Amino acid sequence: MIQGALLLFWFALLVADGTPIGRTLRRVLVEAPARWCNRWSRGEVVLVLGFVAAAAAIVWVMETEGAVVFGMMAPEAIAWASMFEIGTLVDIAITTVTVFTALRVKGLRHWVAARFSRRLPRARRTRRTARPTANDDAEGPAFALAA
């Protein structure tokens, strides 16, 4: 029933494109939902997709009982997510993963190790002074000549 109504609305949008009713249908059925969806952040989209994936997994694993359980759990889960600004946390997690994959992993690992490793006292190295060889009497570099 709903699919038939949506197909009829779509057909009316195609047929009555330039008419006043066509413009009204376009404003109501296309532009208003597009403006509403344009306000969503990336975190909110990921959160909604996560809820849909969790619902699909629960229904797939538990079949009919899963649909009942998810139906009872969904309002509290959505209220919890909106209460703690989970969308912002998901945005931060996605940005972090994107930055870490963009950087060279080896260089990042060395930077983190250098920044957060414990500083252990190390023995100081002293340089040995270069001693001249015993048979060097000439001044400057000497080249060996083969006979």
PDB file of C-alpha atoms in Angstrom:
ATOM      1  CA  MET A   1       0.000   0.000   0.000  1.00  0.00           C
ATOM      2  CA  ILE A   2       2.699   2.496   0.997  1.00  0.00           C
ATOM      3  CA  GLN A   3       4.915   1.429  -1.907  1.00  0.00           C
ATOM      4  CA  GLY A   4       2.053   2.052  -4.328  1.00  0.00           C
ATOM      5  CA  ALA A   5       1.459   5.536  -2.929  1.00  0.00           C
ATOM      6  CA  LEU A   6       5.161   6.365  -3.189  1.00  0.00           C
ATOM      7  CA  LEU A   7       5.246   5.147  -6.793  1.00  0.00           C
ATOM      8  CA  LEU A   8       2.212   7.304  -7.604  1.00  0.00           C
ATOM      9  CA  PHE A   9       3.856  10.365  -6.016  1.00  0.00           C
ATOM     10  CA  TRP A  10       7.036   9.683  -8.011  1.00  0.00           C
ATOM     11  CA  PHE A  11       5.022   9.337 -11.204  1.00  0.00           C
ATOM     12  CA  ALA A  12       3.173  12.609 -10.426  1.00  0.00           C
ATOM     13  CA  LEU A  13       6.528  14.358  -9.917  1.00  0.00           C
ATOM     14  CA  LEU A  14       7.699  13.163 -13.325  1.00  0.00           C
ATOM     15  CA  VAL A  15       4.497  13.970 -15.232  1.00  0.00           C
ATOM     16  CA  ALA A  16       3.524  17.297 -13.609  1.00  0.00           C
ATOM     17  CA  ASP A  17       6.999  18.857 -13.537  1.00  0.00           C
ATOM     18  CA  GLY A  18       6.203  22.413 -14.650  1.00  0.00           C
ATOM     19  CA  THR A  19       2.684  22.746 -13.209  1.00  0.00           C
ATOM     20  CA  PRO A  20       1.813  24.399  -9.877  1.00  0.00           C
ATOM     21  CA  ILE A  21       0.946  21.042  -8.287  1.00  0.00           C
ATOM     22  CA  GLY A  22       4.238  19.617  -9.591  1.00  0.00           C
ATOM     23  CA  ARG A  23       6.202  22.478  -8.012  1.00  0.00           C
ATOM     24  CA  THR A  24       4.318  21.994  -4.739  1.00  0.00           C
ATOM     25  CA  LEU A  25       4.994  18.240  -4.764  1.00  0.00           C
ATOM     26  CA  ARG A  26       8.661  18.920  -5.499  1.00  0.00           C
ATOM     27  CA  ARG A  27       8.914  21.381  -2.598  1.00  0.00           C
ATOM     28  CA  VAL A  28       7.169  19.009  -0.172  1.00  0.00           C
ATOM     29  CA  LEU A  29       8.558  15.646  -1.287  1.00  0.00           C
ATOM     30  CA  VAL A  30      12.062  16.551  -2.494  1.00  0.00           C
ATOM     31  CA  GLU A  31      13.333  19.897  -1.236  1.00  0.00           C
ATOM     32  CA  ALA A  32      12.030  19.767   2.356  1.00  0.00           C
ATOM     33  CA  PRO A  33      13.497  16.290   3.091  1.00  0.00           C
ATOM     34  CA  ALA A  34      16.744  17.334   1.361  1.00  0.00           C
ATOM     35  CA  ARG A  35      17.050  20.406   3.632  1.00  0.00           C
ATOM     36  CA  TRP A  36      16.309  18.245   6.664  1.00  0.00           C
ATOM     37  CA  CYS A  37      18.917  15.632   5.682  1.00  0.00           C
ATOM     38  CA  ASN A  38      21.453  18.356   4.916  1.00  0.00           C
ATOM     39  CA  ARG A  39      21.513  19.332   8.605  1.00  0.00           C
ATOM     40  CA  TRP A  40      22.810  15.915   9.669  1.00  0.00           C
ATOM     41  CA  SER A  41      26.433  15.615  10.640  1.00  0.00           C
ATOM     42  CA  ARG A  42      28.673  12.719   9.687  1.00  0.00           C
ATOM     43  CA  GLY A  43      28.486  11.345  13.241  1.00  0.00           C
ATOM     44  CA  GLU A  44      24.708  11.261  13.205  1.00  0.00           C
ATOM     45  CA  VAL A  45      24.681   9.381   9.903  1.00  0.00           C
ATOM     46  CA  VAL A  46      27.168   6.825  11.236  1.00  0.00           C
ATOM     47  CA  LEU A  47      25.117   6.508  14.430  1.00  0.00           C
ATOM     48  CA  VAL A  48      21.907   5.838  12.502  1.00  0.00           C
ATOM     49  CA  LEU A  49      23.688   3.317  10.261  1.00  0.00           C
ATOM     50  CA  GLY A  50      25.060   1.628  13.383  1.00  0.00           C
ATOM     51  CA  PHE A  51      21.569   1.348  14.863  1.00  0.00           C
ATOM     52  CA  VAL A  52      20.224  -0.061  11.603  1.00  0.00           C
ATOM     53  CA  ALA A  53      23.078  -2.608  11.450  1.00  0.00           C
ATOM     54  CA  ALA A  54      22.475  -3.604  15.086  1.00  0.00           C
ATOM     55  CA  ALA A  55      18.746  -3.995  14.427  1.00  0.00           C
ATOM     56  CA  ALA A  56      19.393  -6.117  11.340  1.00  0.00           C
ATOM     57  CA  ALA A  57      21.858  -8.311  13.244  1.00  0.00           C
ATOM     58  CA  ILE A  58      19.473  -8.809  16.160  1.00  0.00           C
ATOM     59  CA  VAL A  59      16.549  -9.657  13.903  1.00  0.00           C
ATOM     60  CA  TRP A  60      18.729 -11.973  11.781  1.00  0.00           C
ATOM     61  CA  VAL A  61      20.124 -13.870  14.773  1.00  0.00           C
ATOM     62  CA  MET A  62      17.013 -14.002  16.953  1.00  0.00           C
ATOM     63  CA  GLU A  63      14.333 -13.870  14.221  1.00  0.00           C
ATOM     64  CA  THR A  64      10.895 -12.937  15.644  1.00  0.00           C
ATOM     65  CA  GLU A  65      12.075 -12.572  19.246  1.00  0.00           C
ATOM     66  CA  GLY A  66      14.854 -10.258  18.028  1.00  0.00           C
ATOM     67  CA  ALA A  67      12.339  -7.915  16.454  1.00  0.00           C
ATOM     68  CA  VAL A  68      10.405  -7.774  19.728  1.00  0.00           C
ATOM     69  CA  VAL A  69      13.573  -7.185  21.786  1.00  0.00           C
ATOM     70  CA  PHE A  70      14.817  -4.469  19.458  1.00  0.00           C
ATOM     71  CA  GLY A  71      11.386  -2.842  19.398  1.00  0.00           C
ATOM     72  CA  MET A  72      11.493  -2.555  23.185  1.00  0.00           C
ATOM     73  CA  MET A  73      15.149  -1.443  23.263  1.00  0.00           C
ATOM     74  CA  ALA A  74      15.136   1.148  20.451  1.00  0.00           C
ATOM     75  CA  PRO A  75      13.571   4.147  22.272  1.00  0.00           C
ATOM     76  CA  GLU A  76      15.971   3.895  25.220  1.00  0.00           C
ATOM     77  CA  ALA A  77      18.987   3.401  22.950  1.00  0.00           C
ATOM     78  CA  ILE A  78      18.142   6.461  20.866  1.00  0.00           C
ATOM     79  CA  ALA A  79      17.491   8.556  23.983  1.00  0.00           C
ATOM     80  CA  TRP A  80      20.818   7.405  25.445  1.00  0.00           C
ATOM     81  CA  ALA A  81      22.685   8.267  22.243  1.00  0.00           C
ATOM     82  CA  SER A  82      21.177  11.753  22.066  1.00  0.00           C
ATOM     83  CA  MET A  83      21.743  12.377  25.777  1.00  0.00           C
ATOM     84  CA  PHE A  84      25.491  11.697  25.661  1.00  0.00           C
ATOM     85  CA  GLU A  85      26.166  13.364  22.282  1.00  0.00           C
ATOM     86  CA  ILE A  86      27.353  10.093  20.805  1.00  0.00           C
ATOM     87  CA  GLY A  87      27.319  11.706  17.363  1.00  0.00           C
ATOM     88  CA  THR A  88      30.159  14.008  18.401  1.00  0.00           C
ATOM     89  CA  LEU A  89      32.146  11.083  19.797  1.00  0.00           C
ATOM     90  CA  VAL A  90      31.649   9.136  16.570  1.00  0.00           C
ATOM     91  CA  ASP A  91      32.831  12.203  14.608  1.00  0.00           C
ATOM     92  CA  ILE A  92      35.967  12.344  16.746  1.00  0.00           C
ATOM     93  CA  ALA A  93      36.609   8.623  16.279  1.00  0.00           C
ATOM     94  CA  ILE A  94      36.182   8.832  12.492  1.00  0.00           C
ATOM     95  CA  THR A  95      38.462  11.874  12.293  1.00  0.00           C
ATOM     96  CA  THR A  96      41.102  10.120  14.408  1.00  0.00           C
ATOM     97  CA  VAL A  97      41.034   7.011  12.232  1.00  0.00           C
ATOM     98  CA  THR A  98      41.235   9.131   9.076  1.00  0.00           C
ATOM     99  CA  VAL A  99      44.220  11.098  10.360  1.00  0.00           C
ATOM    100  CA  PHE A 100      46.051   7.965  11.506  1.00  0.00           C
ATOM    101  CA  THR A 101      45.554   6.254   8.169  1.00  0.00           C
ATOM    102  CA  ALA A 102      46.710   9.348   6.310  1.00  0.00           C
ATOM    103  CA  LEU A 103      49.943   9.550   8.269  1.00  0.00           C
ATOM    104  CA  ARG A 104      52.757   7.150   7.877  1.00  0.00           C
ATOM    105  CA  VAL A 105      52.185   4.548  10.555  1.00  0.00           C
ATOM    106  CA  LYS A 106      55.863   3.908  11.218  1.00  0.00           C
ATOM    107  CA  GLY A 107      56.633   7.596  11.669  1.00  0.00           C
ATOM    108  CA  LEU A 108      53.649   7.964  13.974  1.00  0.00           C
ATOM    109  CA  ARG A 109      54.760   5.012  16.066  1.00  0.00           C
ATOM    110  CA  HIS A 110      58.219   6.546  16.520  1.00  0.00           C
ATOM    111  CA  TRP A 111      56.712   9.923  17.387  1.00  0.00           C
ATOM    112  CA  VAL A 112      54.425   8.388  20.027  1.00  0.00           C
ATOM    113  CA  ALA A 113      57.288   6.338  21.459  1.00  0.00           C
ATOM    114  CA  ALA A 114      59.481   9.428  21.655  1.00  0.00           C
ATOM    115  CA  ARG A 115      56.759  11.529  23.268  1.00  0.00           C
ATOM    116  CA  PHE A 116      55.333   9.110  25.786  1.00  0.00           C
ATOM    117  CA  SER A 117      58.129   6.681  26.586  1.00  0.00           C
ATOM    118  CA  ARG A 118      59.687   6.709  30.011  1.00  0.00           C
ATOM    119  CA  ARG A 119      62.928   8.563  30.227  1.00  0.00           C
ATOM    120  CA  LEU A 120      65.547   6.186  31.569  1.00  0.00           C
ATOM    121  CA  PRO A 121      68.942   7.538  32.596  1.00  0.00           C
ATOM    122  CA  ARG A 122      71.573   6.515  30.107  1.00  0.00           C
ATOM    123  CA  ALA A 123      75.298   6.352  30.482  1.00  0.00           C
ATOM    124  CA  ARG A 124      77.076   9.076  28.595  1.00  0.00           C
ATOM    125  CA  ARG A 125      79.363   8.060  25.814  1.00  0.00           C
ATOM    126  CA  THR A 126      82.726   9.657  25.536  1.00  0.00           C
ATOM    127  CA  ARG A 127      84.464   9.966  22.232  1.00  0.00           C
ATOM    128  CA  ARG A 128      87.912   8.557  21.895  1.00  0.00           C
ATOM    129  CA  THR A 129      90.438  10.845  20.383  1.00  0.00           C
ATOM    130  CA  ALA A 130      91.895   9.573  17.163  1.00  0.00           C
ATOM    131  CA  ARG A 131      95.521   8.564  17.652  1.00  0.00           C
ATOM    132  CA  PRO A 132      97.893   8.914  14.755  1.00  0.00           C
ATOM    133  CA  THR A 133      99.369   5.720  13.441  1.00  0.00           C
ATOM    134  CA  ALA A 134     102.841   4.813  14.613  1.00  0.00           C
ATOM    135  CA  ASN A 135     104.516   4.789  11.186  1.00  0.00           C
ATOM    136  CA  ASP A 136     103.054   8.057   9.879  1.00  0.00           C
ATOM    137  CA  ASP A 137     105.908  10.593   9.699  1.00  0.00           C
ATOM    138  CA  ALA A 138     104.631  12.731   6.834  1.00  0.00           C
ATOM    139  CA  GLU A 139     102.251  15.590   7.116  1.00  0.00           C
ATOM    140  CA  GLY A 140      98.803  15.331   5.503  1.00  0.00           C
ATOM    141  CA  PRO A 141      97.120  12.288   4.023  1.00  0.00           C
ATOM    142  CA  ALA A 142      99.395   9.565   2.823  1.00  0.00           C
ATOM    143  CA  PHE A 143      98.611   7.206  -0.059  1.00  0.00           C
ATOM    144  CA  ALA A 144     100.067   3.762  -0.311  1.00  0.00           C
ATOM    145  CA  LEU A 145     101.847   3.090  -3.552  1.00  0.00           C
ATOM    146  CA  ALA A 146     101.956  -0.448  -4.823  1.00  0.00           C
ATOM    147  CA  ALA A 147     105.320  -1.524  -6.220  1.00  0.00           C
TER     148      ALA A 147
END
